[in-house]
CSV table of C-alpha atoms and ligand atoms in Angstrom, one decimal:
chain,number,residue,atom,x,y,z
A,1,UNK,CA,12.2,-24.6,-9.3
A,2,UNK,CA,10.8,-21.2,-9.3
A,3,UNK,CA,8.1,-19.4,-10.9
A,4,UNK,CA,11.1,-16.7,-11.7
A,5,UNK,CA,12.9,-19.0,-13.3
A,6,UNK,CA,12.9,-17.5,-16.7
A,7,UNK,CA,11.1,-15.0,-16.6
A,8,UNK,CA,13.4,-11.5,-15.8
A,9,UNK,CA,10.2,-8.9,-16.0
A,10,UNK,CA,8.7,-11.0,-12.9
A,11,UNK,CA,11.5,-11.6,-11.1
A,12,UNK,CA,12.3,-8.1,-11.4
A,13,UNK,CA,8.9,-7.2,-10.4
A,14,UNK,CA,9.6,-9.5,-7.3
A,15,UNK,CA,12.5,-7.9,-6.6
A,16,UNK,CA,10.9,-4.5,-6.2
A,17,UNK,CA,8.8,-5.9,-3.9
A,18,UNK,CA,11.8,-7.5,-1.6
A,19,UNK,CA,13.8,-3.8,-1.7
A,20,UNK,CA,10.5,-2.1,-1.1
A,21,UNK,CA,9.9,-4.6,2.1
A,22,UNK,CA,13.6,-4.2,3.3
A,23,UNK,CA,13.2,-0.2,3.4
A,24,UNK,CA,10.1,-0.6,5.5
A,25,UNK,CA,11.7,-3.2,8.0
A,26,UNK,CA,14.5,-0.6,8.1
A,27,UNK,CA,12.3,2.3,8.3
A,28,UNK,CA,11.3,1.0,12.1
A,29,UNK,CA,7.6,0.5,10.4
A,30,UNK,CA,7.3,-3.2,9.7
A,31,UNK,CA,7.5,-4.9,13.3
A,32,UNK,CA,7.2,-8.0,13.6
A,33,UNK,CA,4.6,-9.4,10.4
A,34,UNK,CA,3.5,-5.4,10.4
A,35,UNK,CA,2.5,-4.9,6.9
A,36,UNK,CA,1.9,-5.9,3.4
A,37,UNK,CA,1.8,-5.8,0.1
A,38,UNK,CA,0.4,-7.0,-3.2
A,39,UNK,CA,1.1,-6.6,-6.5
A,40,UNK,CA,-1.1,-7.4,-9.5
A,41,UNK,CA,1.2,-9.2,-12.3
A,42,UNK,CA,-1.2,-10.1,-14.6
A,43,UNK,CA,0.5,-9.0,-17.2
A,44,UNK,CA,3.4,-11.7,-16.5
A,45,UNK,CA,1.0,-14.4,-17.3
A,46,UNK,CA,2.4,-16.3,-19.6
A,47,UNK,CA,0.5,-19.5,-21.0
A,48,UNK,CA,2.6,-21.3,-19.3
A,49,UNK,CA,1.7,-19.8,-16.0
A,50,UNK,CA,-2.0,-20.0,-16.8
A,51,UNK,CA,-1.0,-23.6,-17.0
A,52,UNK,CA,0.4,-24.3,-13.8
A,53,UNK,CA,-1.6,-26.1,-11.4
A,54,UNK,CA,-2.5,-25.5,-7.8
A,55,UNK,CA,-1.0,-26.1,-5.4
A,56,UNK,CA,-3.7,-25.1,-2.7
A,57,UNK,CA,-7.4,-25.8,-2.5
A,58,UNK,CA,-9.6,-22.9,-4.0
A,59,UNK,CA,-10.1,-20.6,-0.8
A,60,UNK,CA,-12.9,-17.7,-0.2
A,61,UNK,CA,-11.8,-14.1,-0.8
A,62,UNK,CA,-15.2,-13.6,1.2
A,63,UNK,CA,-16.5,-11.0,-1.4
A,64,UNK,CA,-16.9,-11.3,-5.2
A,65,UNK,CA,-15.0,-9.4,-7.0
A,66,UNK,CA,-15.8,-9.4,-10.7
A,67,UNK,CA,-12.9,-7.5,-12.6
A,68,UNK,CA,-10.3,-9.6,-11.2
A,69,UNK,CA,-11.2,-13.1,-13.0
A,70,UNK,CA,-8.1,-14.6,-14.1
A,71,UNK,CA,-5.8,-12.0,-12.6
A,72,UNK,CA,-2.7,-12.9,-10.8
A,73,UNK,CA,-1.1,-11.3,-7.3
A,74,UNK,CA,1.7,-11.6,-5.6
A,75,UNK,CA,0.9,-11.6,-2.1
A,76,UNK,CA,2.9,-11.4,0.7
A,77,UNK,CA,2.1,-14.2,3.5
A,78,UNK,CA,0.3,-13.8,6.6
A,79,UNK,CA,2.4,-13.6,9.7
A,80,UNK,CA,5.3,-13.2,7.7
A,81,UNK,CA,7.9,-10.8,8.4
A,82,UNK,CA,9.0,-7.8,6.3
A,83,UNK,CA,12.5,-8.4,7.2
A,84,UNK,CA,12.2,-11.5,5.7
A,85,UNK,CA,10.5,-11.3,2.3
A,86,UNK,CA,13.5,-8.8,1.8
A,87,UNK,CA,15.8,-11.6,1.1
A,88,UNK,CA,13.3,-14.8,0.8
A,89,UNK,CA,10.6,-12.8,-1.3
A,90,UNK,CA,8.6,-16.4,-2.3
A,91,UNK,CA,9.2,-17.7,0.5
A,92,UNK,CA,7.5,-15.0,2.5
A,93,UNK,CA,4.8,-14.6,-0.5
A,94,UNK,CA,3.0,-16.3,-2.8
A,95,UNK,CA,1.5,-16.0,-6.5
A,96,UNK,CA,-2.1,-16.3,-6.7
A,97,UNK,CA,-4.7,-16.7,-9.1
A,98,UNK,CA,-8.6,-15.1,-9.2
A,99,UNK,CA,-10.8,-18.7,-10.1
A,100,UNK,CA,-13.5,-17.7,-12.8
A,101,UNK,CA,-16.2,-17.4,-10.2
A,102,UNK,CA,-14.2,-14.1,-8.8
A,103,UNK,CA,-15.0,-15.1,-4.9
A,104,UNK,CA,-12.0,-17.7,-4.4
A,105,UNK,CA,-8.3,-17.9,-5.5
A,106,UNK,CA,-5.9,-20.9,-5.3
A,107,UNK,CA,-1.7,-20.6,-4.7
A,108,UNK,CA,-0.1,-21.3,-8.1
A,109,UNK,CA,3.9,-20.6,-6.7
A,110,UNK,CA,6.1,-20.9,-5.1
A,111,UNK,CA,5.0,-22.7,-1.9
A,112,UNK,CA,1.8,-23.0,-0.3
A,113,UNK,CA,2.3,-19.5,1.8
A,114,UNK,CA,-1.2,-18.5,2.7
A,115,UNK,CA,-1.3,-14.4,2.1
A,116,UNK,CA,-2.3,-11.6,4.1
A,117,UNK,CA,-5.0,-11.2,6.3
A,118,UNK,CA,-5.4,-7.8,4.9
A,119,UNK,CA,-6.5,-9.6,1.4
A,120,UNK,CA,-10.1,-8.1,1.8
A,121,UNK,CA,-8.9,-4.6,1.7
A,122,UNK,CA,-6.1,-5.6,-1.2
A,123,UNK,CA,-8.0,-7.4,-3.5
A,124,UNK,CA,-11.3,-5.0,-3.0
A,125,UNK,CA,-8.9,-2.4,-3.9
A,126,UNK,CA,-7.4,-4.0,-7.3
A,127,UNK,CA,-11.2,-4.8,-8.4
A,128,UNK,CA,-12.0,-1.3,-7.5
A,129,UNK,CA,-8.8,0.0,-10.0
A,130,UNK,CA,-9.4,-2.3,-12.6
A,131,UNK,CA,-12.7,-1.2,-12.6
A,132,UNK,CA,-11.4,2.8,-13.3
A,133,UNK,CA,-9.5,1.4,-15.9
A,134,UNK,CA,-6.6,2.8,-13.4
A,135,UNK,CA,-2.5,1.9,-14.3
A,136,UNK,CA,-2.2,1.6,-10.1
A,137,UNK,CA,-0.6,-2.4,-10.0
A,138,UNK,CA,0.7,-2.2,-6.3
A,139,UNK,CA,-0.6,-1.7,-3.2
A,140,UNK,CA,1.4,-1.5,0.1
A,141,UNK,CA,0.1,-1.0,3.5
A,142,UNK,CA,2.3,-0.3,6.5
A,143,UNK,CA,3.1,1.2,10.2
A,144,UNK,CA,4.8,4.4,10.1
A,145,UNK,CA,5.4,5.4,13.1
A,146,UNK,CA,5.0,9.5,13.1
A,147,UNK,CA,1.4,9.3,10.4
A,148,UNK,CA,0.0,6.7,12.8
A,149,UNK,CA,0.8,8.7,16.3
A,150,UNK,CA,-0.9,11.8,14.7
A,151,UNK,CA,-3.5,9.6,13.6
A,152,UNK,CA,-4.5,9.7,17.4
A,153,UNK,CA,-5.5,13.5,17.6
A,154,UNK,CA,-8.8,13.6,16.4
A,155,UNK,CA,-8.2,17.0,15.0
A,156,UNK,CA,-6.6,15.6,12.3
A,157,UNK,CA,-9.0,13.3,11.7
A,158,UNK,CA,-11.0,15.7,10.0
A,159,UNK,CA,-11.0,16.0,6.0
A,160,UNK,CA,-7.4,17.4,4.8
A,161,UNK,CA,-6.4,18.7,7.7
A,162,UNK,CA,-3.1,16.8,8.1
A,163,UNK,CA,-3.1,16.8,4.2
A,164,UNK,CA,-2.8,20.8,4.4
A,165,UNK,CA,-0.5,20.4,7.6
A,166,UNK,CA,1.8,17.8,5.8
A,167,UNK,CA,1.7,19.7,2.8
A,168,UNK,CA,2.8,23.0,4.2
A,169,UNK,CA,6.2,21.2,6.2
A,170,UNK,CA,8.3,21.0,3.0
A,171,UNK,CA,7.5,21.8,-0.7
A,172,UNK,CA,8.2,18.5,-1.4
A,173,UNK,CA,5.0,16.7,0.3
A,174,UNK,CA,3.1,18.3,-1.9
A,175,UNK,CA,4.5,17.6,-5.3
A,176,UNK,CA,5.3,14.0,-4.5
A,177,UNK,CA,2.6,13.2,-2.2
A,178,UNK,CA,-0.4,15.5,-4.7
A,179,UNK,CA,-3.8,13.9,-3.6
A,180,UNK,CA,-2.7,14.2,0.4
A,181,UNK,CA,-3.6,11.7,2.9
A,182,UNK,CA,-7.5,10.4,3.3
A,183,UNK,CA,-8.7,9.0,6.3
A,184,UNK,CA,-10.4,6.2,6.8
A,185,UNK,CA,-11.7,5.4,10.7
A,186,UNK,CA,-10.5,3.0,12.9
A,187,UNK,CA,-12.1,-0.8,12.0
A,188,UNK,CA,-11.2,-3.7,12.4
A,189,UNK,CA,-7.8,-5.0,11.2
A,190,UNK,CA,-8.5,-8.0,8.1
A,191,UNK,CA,-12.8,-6.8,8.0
A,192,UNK,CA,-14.3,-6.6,5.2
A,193,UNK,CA,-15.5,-3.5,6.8
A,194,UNK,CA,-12.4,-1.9,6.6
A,195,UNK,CA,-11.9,-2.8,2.9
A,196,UNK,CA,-15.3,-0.9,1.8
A,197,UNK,CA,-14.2,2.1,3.8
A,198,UNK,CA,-10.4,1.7,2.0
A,199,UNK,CA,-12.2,2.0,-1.2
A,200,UNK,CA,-14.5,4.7,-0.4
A,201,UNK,CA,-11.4,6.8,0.9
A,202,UNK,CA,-9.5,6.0,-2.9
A,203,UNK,CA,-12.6,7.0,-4.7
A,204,UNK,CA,-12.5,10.4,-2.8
A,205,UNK,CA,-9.4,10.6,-5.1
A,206,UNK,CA,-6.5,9.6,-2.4
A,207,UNK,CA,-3.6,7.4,-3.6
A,208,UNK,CA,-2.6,6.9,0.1
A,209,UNK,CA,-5.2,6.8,3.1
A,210,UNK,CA,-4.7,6.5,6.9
A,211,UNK,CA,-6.0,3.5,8.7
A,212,UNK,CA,-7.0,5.4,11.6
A,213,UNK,CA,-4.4,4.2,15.0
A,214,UNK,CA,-2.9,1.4,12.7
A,215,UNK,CA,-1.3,2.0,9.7
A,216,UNK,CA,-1.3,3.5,5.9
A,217,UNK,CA,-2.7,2.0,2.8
A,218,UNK,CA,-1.0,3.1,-0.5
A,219,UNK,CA,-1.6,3.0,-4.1
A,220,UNK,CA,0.8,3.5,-7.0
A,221,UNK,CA,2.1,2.3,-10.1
A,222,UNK,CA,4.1,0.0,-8.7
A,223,UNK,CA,5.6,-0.8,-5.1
A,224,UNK,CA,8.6,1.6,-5.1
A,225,UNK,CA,6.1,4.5,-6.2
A,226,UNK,CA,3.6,3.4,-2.8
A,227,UNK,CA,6.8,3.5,-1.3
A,228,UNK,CA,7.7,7.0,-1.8
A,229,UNK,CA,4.3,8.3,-1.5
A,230,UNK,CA,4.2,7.1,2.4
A,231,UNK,CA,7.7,8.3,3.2
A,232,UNK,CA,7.4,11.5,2.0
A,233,UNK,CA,4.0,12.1,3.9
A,234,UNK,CA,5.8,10.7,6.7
A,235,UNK,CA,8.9,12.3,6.7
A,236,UNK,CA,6.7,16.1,7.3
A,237,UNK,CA,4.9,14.0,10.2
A,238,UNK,CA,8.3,13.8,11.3
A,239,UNK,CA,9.7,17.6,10.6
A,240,UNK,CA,6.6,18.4,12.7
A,241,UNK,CA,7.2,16.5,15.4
A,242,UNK,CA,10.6,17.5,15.6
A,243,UNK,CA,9.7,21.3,15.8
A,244,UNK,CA,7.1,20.2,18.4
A,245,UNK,CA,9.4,19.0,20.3
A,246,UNK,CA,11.8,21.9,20.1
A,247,UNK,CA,9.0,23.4,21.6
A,248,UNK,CA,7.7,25.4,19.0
A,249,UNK,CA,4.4,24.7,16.5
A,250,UNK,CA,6.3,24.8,13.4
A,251,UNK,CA,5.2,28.0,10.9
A,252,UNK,CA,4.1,26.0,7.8
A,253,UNK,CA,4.6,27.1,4.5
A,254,UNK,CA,1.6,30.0,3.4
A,255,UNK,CA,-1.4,29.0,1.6
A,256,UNK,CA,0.3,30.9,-1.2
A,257,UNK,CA,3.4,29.3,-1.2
A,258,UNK,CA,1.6,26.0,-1.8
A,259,UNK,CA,-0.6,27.3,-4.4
A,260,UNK,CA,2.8,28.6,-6.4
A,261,UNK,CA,3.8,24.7,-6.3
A,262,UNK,CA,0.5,23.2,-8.0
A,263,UNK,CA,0.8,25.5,-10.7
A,264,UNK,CA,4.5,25.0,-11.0
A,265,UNK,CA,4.3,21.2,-10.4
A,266,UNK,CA,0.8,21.3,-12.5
A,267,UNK,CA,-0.3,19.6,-9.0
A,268,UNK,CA,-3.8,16.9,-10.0
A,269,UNK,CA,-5.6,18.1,-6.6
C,1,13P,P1,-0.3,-10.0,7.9
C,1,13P,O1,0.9,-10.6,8.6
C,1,13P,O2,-1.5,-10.9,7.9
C,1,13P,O3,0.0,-9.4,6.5
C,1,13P,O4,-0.8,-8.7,8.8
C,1,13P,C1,0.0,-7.6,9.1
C,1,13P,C2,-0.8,-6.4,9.3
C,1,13P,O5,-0.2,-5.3,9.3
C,1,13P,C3,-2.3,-6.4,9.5
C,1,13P,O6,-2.8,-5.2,9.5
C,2,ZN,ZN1,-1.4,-3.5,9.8
């Protein structure tokens, strides 16, 4: 028995999630657990789902988070491996639940997997959509290699420099990856810390932000969406390495050549 069982729009849902998590194990970014994602499928929840019981005890989220009472995630698991949720999605995952008192959750399906340690920064993030009345559902965060390697030149550290740098490698970046790349500075892995300043960096109007020496965060619609947003940011961290290393500093496109594709693209940022 399965909490897909019967219900196609979630198990489809589920099964973005397990293509999405094979491309990043593939991608060379998810090593060993590196990684997660969570997607809010509250709008799968049937009466019958509302119904199911627990099958945890209620456990602190460690914040309160009031716009997620009642709302439902799929999570993947701490510890668990990318490489595996692509094939065993619930039994590398889990479906939650937000209790009424919007500081704990309890597992509902499909076994007790406990979820990410990064579930400050998930959650914090879903409350904070909610809250904007946003249609973002999915939220991925991950290693890829070239983003997080020039995450270690504090030069581009600074506001929208490696947005504009990214940007300017292929016309692309800029009409698939439109609000850039925010930063967010290096804090502790899991902290709550680290969720406030995840947040913060979203509000500044960034769908996907760099956890500085560590990772990305992304927000989209839904997982394939994050997906894309982080490999096309990463793929001009790539064409700029590879013109580094041809020992050249690659050109860019011109400032005007970017503005021509906002106004073509009608580009939000
Ligand atoms: P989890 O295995 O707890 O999801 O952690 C992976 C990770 O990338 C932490 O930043
Ligand atoms: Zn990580």
């Amino acid at each position: 028995m399965s909490i897909l069982d019967n219900r196609p729009a979630l198990a489809h849902e589920i099964g973005q999630i397990a293509e999405a998590a094979g491309y990043l194990w593939q991608k060379g970014w998810a090593e060993r657990n590196g990684g997660n994602i969570t997607v809010n499928i509250t709008e799968h929840a049937d009466e019958a789902m509302r119904a199911m019981p627990a099958i945890s005890q209620p456990i602190a989220i460690g914040s309160t988070l009031p716009n997620l009472r009642g709302c439902y995630f799929y999570c993947k698991g701490t510890q668990k491996r990318m490489r595996d949720l692509a094939r065993w999605p619930m039994a590398n995952g889990s479906v939650i639940r937000i209790l009424d008192d919007c500081a704990h959750y309890e597992i509902i399906a499909d076994e007790p997997v406990m979820p990410t340690s990064e579930l400050p920064s998930h959650l914090a993030v879903h409350n904070y959509l909610i809250g904007k009345g946003s249609t973002y559902k999915a939220s991925v965060h991950t290693h890829p290699i070239e983003l997080v390697a020039m995450s270690h030149n504090p030069e581009f550290l600074k506001k929208d420099v490696l947005t504009k740098l990214l940007w300017s490698m292929i016309p692309e970046t800029k009409a698939f990856a439109p609000r850039g790349l925010g930063m967010v500075p290096y804090m502790l892995p899991s902290s709550n810390e680290l969720a406030a300043e995840t947040i913060k960096a979203i509000d500044d109007n960034y769908d996907v932000v760099m956890w500085e020496k560590h990772g990305v965060f992304a927000v989209e619609n839904d997982v394939m969406s994050a997906f894309d947003q982080i490999d096309v940011l990463n793929k001009s961290a790539n064409i700029y390495m590879c013109a580094r290393s041809m020992g050249f500093v690659p050109d860019g496109m011109s400032d005007e050549q970017m503005t021509e594709i906002s106004t073509v693209f009608h580009l939000p940022k």
